[in-house]
Tab-separated table of C-alpha atoms in Angstrom:
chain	number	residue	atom	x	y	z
P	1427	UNK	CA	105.202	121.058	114.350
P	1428	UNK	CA	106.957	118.642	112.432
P	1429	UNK	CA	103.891	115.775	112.849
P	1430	UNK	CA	106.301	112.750	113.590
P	1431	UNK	CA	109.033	113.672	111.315
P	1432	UNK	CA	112.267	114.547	113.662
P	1433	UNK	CA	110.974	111.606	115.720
P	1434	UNK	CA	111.174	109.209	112.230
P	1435	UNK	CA	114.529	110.467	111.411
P	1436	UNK	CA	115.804	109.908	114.790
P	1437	UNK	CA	115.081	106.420	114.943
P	1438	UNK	CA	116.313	106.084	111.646
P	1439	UNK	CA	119.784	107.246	113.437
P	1440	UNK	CA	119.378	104.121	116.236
P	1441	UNK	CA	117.111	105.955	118.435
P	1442	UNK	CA	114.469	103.079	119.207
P	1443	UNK	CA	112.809	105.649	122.249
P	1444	UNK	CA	111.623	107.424	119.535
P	1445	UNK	CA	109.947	104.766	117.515
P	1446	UNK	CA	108.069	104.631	120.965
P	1447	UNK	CA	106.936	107.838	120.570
P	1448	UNK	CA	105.857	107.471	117.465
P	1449	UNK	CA	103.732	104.413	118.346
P	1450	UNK	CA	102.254	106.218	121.460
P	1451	UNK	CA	101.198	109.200	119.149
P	1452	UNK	CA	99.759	107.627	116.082
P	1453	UNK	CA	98.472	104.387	117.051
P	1454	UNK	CA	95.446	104.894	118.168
P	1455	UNK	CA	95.050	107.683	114.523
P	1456	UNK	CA	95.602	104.750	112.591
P	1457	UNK	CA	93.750	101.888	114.489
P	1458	UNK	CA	90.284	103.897	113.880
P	1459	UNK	CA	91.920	105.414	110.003
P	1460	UNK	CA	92.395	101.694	108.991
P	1461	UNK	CA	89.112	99.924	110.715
P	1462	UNK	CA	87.251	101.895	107.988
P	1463	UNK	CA	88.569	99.843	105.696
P	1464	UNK	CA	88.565	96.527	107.540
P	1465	UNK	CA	85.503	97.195	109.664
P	1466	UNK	CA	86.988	94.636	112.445
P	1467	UNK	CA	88.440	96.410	115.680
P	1468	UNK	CA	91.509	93.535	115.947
P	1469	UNK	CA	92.580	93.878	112.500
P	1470	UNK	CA	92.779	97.036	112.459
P	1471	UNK	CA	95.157	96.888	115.245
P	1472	UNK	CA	96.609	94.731	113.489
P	1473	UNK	CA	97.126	96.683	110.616
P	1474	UNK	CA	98.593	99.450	112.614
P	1475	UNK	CA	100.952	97.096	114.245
P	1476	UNK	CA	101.796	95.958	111.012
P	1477	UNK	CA	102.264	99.744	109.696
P	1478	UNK	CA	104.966	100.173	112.346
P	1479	UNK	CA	106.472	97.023	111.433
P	1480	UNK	CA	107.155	98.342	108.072
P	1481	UNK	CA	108.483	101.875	109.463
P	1482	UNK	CA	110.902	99.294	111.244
P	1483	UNK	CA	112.028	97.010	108.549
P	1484	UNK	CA	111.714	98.908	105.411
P	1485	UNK	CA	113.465	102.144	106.779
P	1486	UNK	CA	112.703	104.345	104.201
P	1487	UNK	CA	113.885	107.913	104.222
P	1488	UNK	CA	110.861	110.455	104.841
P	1489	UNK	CA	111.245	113.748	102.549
P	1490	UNK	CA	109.015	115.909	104.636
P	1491	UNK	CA	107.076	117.268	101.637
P	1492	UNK	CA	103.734	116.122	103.528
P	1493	UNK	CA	102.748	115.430	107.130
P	1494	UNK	CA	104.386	112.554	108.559
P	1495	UNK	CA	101.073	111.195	109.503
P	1496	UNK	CA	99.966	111.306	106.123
P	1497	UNK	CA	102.925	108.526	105.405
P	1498	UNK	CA	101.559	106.501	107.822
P	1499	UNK	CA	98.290	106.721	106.160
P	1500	UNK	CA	99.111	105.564	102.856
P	1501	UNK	CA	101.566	102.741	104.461
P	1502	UNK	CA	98.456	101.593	105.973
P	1503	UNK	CA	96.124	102.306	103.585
P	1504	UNK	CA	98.367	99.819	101.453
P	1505	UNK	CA	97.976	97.339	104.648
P	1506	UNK	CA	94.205	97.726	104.456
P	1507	UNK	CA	94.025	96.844	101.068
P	1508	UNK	CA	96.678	93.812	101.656
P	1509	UNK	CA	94.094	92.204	103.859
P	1510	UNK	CA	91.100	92.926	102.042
P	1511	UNK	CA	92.988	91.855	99.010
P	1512	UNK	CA	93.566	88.339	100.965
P	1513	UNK	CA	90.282	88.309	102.432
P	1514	UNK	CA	87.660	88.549	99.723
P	1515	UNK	CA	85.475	86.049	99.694
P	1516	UNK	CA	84.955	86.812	103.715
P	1517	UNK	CA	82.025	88.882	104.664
P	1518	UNK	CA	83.376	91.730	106.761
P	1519	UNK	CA	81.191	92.319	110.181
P	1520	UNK	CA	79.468	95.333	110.543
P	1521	UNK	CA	81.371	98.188	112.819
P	1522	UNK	CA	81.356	98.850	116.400
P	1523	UNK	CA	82.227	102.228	116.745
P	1524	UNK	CA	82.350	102.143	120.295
P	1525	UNK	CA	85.287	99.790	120.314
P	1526	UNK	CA	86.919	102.017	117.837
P	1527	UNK	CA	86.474	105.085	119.372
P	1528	UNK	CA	87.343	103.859	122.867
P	1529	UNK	CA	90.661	104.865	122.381
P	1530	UNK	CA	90.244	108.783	122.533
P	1531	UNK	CA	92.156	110.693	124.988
P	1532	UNK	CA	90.740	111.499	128.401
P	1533	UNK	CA	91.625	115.508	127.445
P	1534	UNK	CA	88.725	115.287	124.434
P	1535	UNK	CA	85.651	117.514	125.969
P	1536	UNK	CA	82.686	115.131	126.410
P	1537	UNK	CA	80.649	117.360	123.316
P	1538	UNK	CA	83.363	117.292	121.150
P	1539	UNK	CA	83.981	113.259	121.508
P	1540	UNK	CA	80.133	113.218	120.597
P	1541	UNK	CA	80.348	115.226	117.725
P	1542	UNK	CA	83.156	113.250	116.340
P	1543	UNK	CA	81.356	109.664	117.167
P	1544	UNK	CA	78.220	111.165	114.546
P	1545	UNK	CA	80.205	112.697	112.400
P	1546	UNK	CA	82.764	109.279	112.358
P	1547	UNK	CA	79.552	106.993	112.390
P	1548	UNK	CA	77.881	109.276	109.335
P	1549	UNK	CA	81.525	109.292	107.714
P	1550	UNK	CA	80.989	104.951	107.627
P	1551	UNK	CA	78.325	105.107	105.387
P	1552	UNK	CA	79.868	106.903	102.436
P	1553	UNK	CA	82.648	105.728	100.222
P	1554	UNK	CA	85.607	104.934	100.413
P	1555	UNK	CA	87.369	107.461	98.461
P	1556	UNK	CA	85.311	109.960	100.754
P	1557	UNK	CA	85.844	108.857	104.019
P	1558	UNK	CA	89.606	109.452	103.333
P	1559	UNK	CA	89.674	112.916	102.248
P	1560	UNK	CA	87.235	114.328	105.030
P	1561	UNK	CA	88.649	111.709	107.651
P	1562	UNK	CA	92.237	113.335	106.533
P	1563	UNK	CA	90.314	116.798	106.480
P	1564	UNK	CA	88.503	117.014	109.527
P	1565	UNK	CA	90.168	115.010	112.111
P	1566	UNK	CA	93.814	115.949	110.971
P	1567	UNK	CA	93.150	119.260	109.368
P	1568	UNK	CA	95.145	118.156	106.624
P	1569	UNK	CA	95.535	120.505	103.382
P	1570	UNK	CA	94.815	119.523	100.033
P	1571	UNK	CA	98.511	118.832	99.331
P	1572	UNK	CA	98.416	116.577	101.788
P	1573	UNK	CA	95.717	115.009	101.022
P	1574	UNK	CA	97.162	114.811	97.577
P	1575	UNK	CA	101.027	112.662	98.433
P	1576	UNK	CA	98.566	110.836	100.911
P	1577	UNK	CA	96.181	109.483	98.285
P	1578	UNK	CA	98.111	109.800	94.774
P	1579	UNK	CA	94.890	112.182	93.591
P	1580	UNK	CA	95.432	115.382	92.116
P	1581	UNK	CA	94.503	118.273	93.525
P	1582	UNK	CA	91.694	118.936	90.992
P	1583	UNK	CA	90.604	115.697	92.036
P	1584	UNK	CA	90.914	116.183	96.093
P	1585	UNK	CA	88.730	119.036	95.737
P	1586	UNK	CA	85.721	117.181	93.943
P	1587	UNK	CA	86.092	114.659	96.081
P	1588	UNK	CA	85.374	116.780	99.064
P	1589	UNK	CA	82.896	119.078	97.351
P	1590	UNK	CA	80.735	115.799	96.707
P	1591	UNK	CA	81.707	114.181	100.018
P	1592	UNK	CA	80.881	117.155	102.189
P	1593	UNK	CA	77.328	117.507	100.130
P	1594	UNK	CA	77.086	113.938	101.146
P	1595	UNK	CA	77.794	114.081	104.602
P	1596	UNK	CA	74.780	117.105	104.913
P	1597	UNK	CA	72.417	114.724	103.114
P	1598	UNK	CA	72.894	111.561	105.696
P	1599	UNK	CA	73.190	114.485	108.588
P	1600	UNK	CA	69.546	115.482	107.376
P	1601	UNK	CA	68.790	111.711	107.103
P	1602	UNK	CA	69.817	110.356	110.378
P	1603	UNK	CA	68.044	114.298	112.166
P	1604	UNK	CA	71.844	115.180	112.926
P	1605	UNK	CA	72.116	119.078	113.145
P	1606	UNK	CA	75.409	120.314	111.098
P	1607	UNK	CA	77.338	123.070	110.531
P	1608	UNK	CA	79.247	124.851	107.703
P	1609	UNK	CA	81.029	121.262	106.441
């Protein structure tokens, strides 16, 4: 599975149909990636719009030596921080998941959409640098390496960061009453 990557490089040939499925795969990954960041469900459509836009008028070449979703990340990641950047002296509203979430497919079993939602809503209360690496982890199964070109950590440093945001996760799971598994 190439994760995007044949579909990149053939609209980077002319082939606009597959920009479309691009958009139609990884929009809604990157509308509920980037409202971490911007906890506002229209700007972080917004920043996946403007994600694409990018793809579109930039044009860089993708090497392949990660997922392809983890270029979208960081292109968006960059977005997030463009806005927040902008934006500082605005208070940012408090999440609503639901709105966020409202976007999973109709093929997700009903447990496992609940699972995410407590894991997704525990996930929001821990930092930044954590959300990324288990939101990369466990919703994309994404290796370390990935994780790594993704973020611009090391490896060394990907690992400690989701030793200590796993260990985090199992303390709000025991806060909130949440059952958990092996993390």
């Amino acid at each position: 599975m190439d994760n995007g990557a044949s579909s990149y490089h053939r609209f980077l040939q002319g082939d606009n149909a597959a920009l479309e499925e691009l958009v139609r795969e990884y929009s809604d990954d990157l509308v509920r990636y980037a409202y971490f960041y911007v906890r506002n469900s229209q700007t972080a459509e917004d920043v996946m719009e403007d994600t694409f836009a990018a793809l579109i008028i930039k044009r860089k070449k993708f090497k392949g030596e990660a997922p392809f979703l983890s270029y979208l990340y960081k292109i968006a990641r960059n977005k997030c921080m463009d806005f927040l950047r902008s934006k500082r002296s605005h208070e940012v509203p408090l999440f609503d998941l639901e709105n966020v979430l409202k976007c999973e497919s109709a093929e997700n079993a009903a447990l496992k959409k609940v699972r995410d939602k407590e894991i997704f809503a525990c996930m929001q209360k821990l930092p930044k640098q954590y959300f990324d690496v288990l939101y990369m982890t466990y919703f994309h199964d994404f290796s370390a390496e990935d994780i790594k070109r993704a973020t611009g950590k090391s490896k060394k440093q990907i690992y400690n960061l989701l030793a200590r945001a796993k260990n985090s996760l199992k303390n709000i799971f025991v806060m909130e009453g949440i059952g958990y598994e092996e993390l």
